[in-house]
N, CA and C atoms as an extended XYZ file, in Angstrom:
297
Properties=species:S:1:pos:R:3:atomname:S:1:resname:S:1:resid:I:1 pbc="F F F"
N        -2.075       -2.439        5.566 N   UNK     1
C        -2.475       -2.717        4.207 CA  UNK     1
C        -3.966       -3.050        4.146 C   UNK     1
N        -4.583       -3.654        5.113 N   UNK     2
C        -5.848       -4.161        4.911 CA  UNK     2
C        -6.642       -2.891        5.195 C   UNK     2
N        -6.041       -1.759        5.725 N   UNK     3
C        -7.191       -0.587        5.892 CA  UNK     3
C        -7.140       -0.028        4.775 C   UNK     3
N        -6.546        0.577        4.082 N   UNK     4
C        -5.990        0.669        2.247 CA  UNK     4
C        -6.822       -0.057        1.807 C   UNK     4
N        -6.850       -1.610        1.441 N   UNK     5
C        -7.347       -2.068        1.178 CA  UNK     5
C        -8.856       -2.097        0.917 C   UNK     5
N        -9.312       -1.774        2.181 N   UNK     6
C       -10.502       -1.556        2.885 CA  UNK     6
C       -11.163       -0.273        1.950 C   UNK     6
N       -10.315        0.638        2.068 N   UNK     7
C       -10.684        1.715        2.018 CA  UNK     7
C       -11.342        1.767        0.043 C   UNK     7
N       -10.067        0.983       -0.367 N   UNK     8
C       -10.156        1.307       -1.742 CA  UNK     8
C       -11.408       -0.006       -2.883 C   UNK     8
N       -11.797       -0.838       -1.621 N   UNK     9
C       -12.415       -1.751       -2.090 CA  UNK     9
C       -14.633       -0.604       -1.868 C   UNK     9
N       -14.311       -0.112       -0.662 N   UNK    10
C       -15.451        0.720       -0.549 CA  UNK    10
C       -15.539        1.800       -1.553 C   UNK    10
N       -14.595        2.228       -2.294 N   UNK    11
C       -14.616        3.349       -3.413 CA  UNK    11
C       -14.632        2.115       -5.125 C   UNK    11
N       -14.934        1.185       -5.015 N   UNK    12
C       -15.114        0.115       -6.086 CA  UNK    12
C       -13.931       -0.201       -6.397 C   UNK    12
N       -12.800       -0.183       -5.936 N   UNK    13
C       -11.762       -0.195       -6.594 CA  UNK    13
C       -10.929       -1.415       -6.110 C   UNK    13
N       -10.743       -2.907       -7.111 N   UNK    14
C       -10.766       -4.283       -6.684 CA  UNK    14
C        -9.118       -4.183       -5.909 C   UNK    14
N        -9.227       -4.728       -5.237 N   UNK    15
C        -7.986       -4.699       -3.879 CA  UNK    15
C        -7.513       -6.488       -3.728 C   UNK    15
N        -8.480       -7.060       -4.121 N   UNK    16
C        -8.499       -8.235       -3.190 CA  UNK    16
C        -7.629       -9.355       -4.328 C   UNK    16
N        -7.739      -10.808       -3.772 N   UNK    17
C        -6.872      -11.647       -4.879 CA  UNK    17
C        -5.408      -11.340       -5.234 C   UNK    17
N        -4.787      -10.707       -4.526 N   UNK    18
C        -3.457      -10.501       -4.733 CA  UNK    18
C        -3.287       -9.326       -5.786 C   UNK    18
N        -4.185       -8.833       -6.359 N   UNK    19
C        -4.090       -7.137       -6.741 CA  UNK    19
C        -3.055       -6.094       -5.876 C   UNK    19
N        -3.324       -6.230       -4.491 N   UNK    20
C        -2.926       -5.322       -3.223 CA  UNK    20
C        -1.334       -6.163       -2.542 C   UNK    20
N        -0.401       -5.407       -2.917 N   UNK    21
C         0.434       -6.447       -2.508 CA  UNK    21
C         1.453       -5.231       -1.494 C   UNK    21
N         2.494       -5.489       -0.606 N   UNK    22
C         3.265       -4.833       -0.402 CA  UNK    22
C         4.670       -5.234       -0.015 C   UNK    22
N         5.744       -4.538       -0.095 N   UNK    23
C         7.120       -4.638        0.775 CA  UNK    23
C         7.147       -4.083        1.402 C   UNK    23
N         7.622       -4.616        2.980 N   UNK    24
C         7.515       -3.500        3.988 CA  UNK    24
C         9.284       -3.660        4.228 C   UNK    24
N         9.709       -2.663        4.666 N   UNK    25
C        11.684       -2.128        4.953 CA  UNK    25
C        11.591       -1.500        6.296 C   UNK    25
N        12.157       -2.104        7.033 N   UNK    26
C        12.119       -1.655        8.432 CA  UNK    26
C        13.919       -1.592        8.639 C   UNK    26
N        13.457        0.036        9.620 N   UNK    27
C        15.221        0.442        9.895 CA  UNK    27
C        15.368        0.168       11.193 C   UNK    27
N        16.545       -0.008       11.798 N   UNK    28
C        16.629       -0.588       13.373 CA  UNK    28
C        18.113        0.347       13.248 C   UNK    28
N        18.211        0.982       14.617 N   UNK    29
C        18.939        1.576       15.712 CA  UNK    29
C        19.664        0.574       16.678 C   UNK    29
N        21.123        0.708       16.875 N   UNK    30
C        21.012        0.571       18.764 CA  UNK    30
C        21.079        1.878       19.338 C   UNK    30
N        19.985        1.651       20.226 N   UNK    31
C        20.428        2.669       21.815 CA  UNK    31
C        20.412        2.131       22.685 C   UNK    31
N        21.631        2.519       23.142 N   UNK    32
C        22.360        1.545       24.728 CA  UNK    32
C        22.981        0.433       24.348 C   UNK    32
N        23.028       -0.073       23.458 N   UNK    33
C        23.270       -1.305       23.303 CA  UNK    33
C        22.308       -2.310       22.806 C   UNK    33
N        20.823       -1.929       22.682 N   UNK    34
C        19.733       -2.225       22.410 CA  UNK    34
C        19.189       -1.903       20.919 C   UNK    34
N        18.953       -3.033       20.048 N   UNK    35
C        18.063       -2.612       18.486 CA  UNK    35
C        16.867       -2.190       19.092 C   UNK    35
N        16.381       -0.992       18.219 N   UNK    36
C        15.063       -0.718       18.307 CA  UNK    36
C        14.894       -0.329       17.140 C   UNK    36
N        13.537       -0.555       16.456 N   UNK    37
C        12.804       -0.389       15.697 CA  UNK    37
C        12.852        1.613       15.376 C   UNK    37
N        13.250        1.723       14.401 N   UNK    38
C        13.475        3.407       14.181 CA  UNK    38
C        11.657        3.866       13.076 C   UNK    38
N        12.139        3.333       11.931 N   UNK    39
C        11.584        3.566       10.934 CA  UNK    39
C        10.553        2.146       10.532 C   UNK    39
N         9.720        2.242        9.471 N   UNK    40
C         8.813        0.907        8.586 CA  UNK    40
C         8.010        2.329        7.436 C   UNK    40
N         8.869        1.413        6.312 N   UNK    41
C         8.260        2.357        5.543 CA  UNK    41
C         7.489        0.716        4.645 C   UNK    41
N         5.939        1.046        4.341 N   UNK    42
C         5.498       -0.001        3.441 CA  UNK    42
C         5.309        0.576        1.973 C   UNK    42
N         6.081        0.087        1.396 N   UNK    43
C         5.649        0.363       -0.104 CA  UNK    43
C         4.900       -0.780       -0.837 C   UNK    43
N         3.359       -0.568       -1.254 N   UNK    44
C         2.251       -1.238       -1.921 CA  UNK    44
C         2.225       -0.928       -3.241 C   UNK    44
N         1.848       -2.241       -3.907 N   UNK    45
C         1.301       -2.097       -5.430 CA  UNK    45
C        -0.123       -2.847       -5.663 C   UNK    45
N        -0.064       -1.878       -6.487 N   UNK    46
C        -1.933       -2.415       -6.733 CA  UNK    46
C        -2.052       -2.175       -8.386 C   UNK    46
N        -2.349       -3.293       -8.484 N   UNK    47
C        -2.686       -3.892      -10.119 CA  UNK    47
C        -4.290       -3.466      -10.597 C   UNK    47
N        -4.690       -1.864      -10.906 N   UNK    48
C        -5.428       -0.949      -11.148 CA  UNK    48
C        -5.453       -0.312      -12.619 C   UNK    48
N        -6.233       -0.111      -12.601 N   UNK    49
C        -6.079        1.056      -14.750 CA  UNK    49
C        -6.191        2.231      -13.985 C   UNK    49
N        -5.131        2.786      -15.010 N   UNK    50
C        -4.644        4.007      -14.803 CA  UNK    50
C        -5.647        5.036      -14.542 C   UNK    50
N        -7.435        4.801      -14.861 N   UNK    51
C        -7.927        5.733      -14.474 CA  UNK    51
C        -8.574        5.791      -12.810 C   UNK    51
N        -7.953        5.081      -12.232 N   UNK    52
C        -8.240        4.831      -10.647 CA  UNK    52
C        -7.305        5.779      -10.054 C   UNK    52
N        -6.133        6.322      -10.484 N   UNK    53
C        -4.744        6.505      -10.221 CA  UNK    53
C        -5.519        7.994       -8.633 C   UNK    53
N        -6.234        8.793       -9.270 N   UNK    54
C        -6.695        9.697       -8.834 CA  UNK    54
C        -7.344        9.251       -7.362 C   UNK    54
N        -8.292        8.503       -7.370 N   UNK    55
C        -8.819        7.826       -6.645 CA  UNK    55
C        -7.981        7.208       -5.487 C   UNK    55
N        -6.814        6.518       -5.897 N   UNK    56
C        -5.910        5.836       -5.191 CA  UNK    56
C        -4.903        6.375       -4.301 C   UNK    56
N        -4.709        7.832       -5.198 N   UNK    57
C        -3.801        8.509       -4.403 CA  UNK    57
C        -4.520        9.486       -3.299 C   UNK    57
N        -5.630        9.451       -3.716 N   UNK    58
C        -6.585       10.064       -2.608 CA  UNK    58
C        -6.776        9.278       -1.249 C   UNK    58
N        -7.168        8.308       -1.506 N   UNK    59
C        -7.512        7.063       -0.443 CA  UNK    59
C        -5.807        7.115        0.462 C   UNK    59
N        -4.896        7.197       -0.288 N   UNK    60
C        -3.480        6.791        0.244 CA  UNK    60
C        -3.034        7.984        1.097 C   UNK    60
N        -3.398        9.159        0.565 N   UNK    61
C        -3.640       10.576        1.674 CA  UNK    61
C        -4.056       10.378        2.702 C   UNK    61
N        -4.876        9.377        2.949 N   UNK    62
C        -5.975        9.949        4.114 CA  UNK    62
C        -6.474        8.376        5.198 C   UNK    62
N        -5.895        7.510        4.416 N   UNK    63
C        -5.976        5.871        5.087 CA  UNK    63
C        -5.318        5.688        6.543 C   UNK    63
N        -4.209        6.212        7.087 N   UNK    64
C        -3.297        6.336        8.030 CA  UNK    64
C        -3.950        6.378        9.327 C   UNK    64
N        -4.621        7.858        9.188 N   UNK    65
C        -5.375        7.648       10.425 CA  UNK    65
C        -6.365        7.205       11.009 C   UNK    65
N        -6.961        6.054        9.724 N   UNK    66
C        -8.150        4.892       10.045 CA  UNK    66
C        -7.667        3.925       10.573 C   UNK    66
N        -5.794        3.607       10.477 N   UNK    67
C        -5.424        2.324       10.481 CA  UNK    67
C        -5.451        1.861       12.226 C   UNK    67
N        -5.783        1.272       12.997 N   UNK    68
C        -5.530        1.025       14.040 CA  UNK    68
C        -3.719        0.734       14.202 C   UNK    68
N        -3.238        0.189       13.599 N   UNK    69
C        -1.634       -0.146       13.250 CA  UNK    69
C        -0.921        1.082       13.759 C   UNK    69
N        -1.362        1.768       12.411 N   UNK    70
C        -0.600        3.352       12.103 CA  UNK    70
C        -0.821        4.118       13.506 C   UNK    70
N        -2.130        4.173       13.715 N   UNK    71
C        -2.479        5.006       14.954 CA  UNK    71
C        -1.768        4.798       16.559 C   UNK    71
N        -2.098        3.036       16.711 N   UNK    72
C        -1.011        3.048       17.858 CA  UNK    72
C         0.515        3.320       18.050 C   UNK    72
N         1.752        3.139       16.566 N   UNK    73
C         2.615        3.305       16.344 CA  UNK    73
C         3.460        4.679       15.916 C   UNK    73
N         2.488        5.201       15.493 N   UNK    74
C         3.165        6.389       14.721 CA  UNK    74
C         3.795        7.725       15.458 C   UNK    74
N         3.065        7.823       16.803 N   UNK    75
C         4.342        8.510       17.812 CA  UNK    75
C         5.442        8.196       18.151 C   UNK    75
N         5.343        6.116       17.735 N   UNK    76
C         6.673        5.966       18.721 CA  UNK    76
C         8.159        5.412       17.301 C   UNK    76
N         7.337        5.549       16.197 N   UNK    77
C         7.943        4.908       15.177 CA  UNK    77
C         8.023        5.929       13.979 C   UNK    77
N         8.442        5.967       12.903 N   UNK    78
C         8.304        6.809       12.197 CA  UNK    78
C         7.940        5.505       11.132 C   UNK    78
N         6.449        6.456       10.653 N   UNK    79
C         5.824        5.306        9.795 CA  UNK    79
C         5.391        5.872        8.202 C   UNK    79
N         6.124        4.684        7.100 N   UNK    80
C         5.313        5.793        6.045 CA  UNK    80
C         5.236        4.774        4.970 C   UNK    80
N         4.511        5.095        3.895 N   UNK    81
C         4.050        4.297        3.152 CA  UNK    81
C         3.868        5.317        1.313 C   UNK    81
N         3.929        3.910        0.551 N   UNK    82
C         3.958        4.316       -0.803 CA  UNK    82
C         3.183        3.615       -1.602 C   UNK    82
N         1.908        3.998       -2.571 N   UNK    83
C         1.712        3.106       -3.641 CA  UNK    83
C         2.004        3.488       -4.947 C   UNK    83
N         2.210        2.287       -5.490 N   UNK    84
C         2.722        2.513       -6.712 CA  UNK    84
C         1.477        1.717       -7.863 C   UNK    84
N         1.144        2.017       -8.894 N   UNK    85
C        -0.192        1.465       -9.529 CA  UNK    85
C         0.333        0.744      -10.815 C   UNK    85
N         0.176       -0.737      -10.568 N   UNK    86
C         0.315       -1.233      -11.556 CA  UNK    86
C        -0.198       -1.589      -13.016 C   UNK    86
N        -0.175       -1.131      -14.170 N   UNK    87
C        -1.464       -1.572      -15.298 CA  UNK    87
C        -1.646       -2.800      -15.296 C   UNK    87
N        -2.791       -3.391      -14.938 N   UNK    88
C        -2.897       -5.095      -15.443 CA  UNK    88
C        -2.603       -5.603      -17.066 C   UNK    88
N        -2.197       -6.421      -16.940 N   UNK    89
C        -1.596       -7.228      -18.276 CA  UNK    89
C        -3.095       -7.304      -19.118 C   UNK    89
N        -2.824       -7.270      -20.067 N   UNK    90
C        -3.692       -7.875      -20.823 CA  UNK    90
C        -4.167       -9.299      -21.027 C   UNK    90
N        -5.713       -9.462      -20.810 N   UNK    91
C        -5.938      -10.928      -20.640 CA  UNK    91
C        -5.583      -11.406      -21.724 C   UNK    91
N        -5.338      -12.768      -21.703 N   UNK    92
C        -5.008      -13.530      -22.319 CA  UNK    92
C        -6.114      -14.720      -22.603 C   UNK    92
N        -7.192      -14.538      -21.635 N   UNK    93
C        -8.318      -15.413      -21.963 CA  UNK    93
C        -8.813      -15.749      -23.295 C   UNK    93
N        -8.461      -14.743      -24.261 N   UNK    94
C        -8.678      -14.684      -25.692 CA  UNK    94
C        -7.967      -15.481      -26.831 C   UNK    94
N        -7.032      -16.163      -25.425 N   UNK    95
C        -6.057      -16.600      -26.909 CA  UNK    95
C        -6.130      -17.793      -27.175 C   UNK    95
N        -6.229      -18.135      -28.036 N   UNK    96
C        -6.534      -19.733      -28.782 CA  UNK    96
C        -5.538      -20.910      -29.615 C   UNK    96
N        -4.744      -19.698      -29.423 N   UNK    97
C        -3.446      -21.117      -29.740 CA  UNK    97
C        -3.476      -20.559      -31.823 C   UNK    97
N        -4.296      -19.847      -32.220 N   UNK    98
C        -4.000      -19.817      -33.639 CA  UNK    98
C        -2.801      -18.322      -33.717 C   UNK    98
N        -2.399      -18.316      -35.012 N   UNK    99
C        -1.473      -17.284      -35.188 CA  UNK    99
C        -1.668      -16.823      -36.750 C   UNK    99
């Protein structure tokens, strides 16, 4: 997540403050009698305006093989990942209590 992160904070695009969040789901096997780690799929959300969307899904193409993570794991694991783009709420800084 932090290379994502990384990636999408160098293209201006704010990542940080809990914007960038993820669930990661990991599948486990036995072989032999032994759990092993099969699958980790991370699915991320990022609290972005919709006109980043382009941008984001670009960065999310191509982040994998910057990740040191991804890179040592991904022969021995099957690794994959999803973002999903959240619209930020509308501030509310504006509101004053009148109606």
């Amino acid at each position: 997540m932090g290379t994502f992160g990384g990636a999408l904070e160098a293209r201006q695009i704010d990542a940080s403050n809990g914007k960038l969040t993820a669930d990661v789901t990991g599948e486990v096997e036995a072989e032999e009698g032994v759990l092993v780690i099969r699958r980790i799929h991370v699915a991320m959300h990022l609290v972005a305006p919709q006109n980043a969307k382009e941008t984001v899904e670009r960065v999310h193409g191509i982040y994998a093989m910057h990740c040191p993570l991804y890179r040592t794991l991904h022969k021995a694991i099957e690794l994959t990942s999803s973002v999903e783009l959240v619209t930020p709420c509308p501030s509310s800084s504006n509101f004053n209590g009148e109606q």
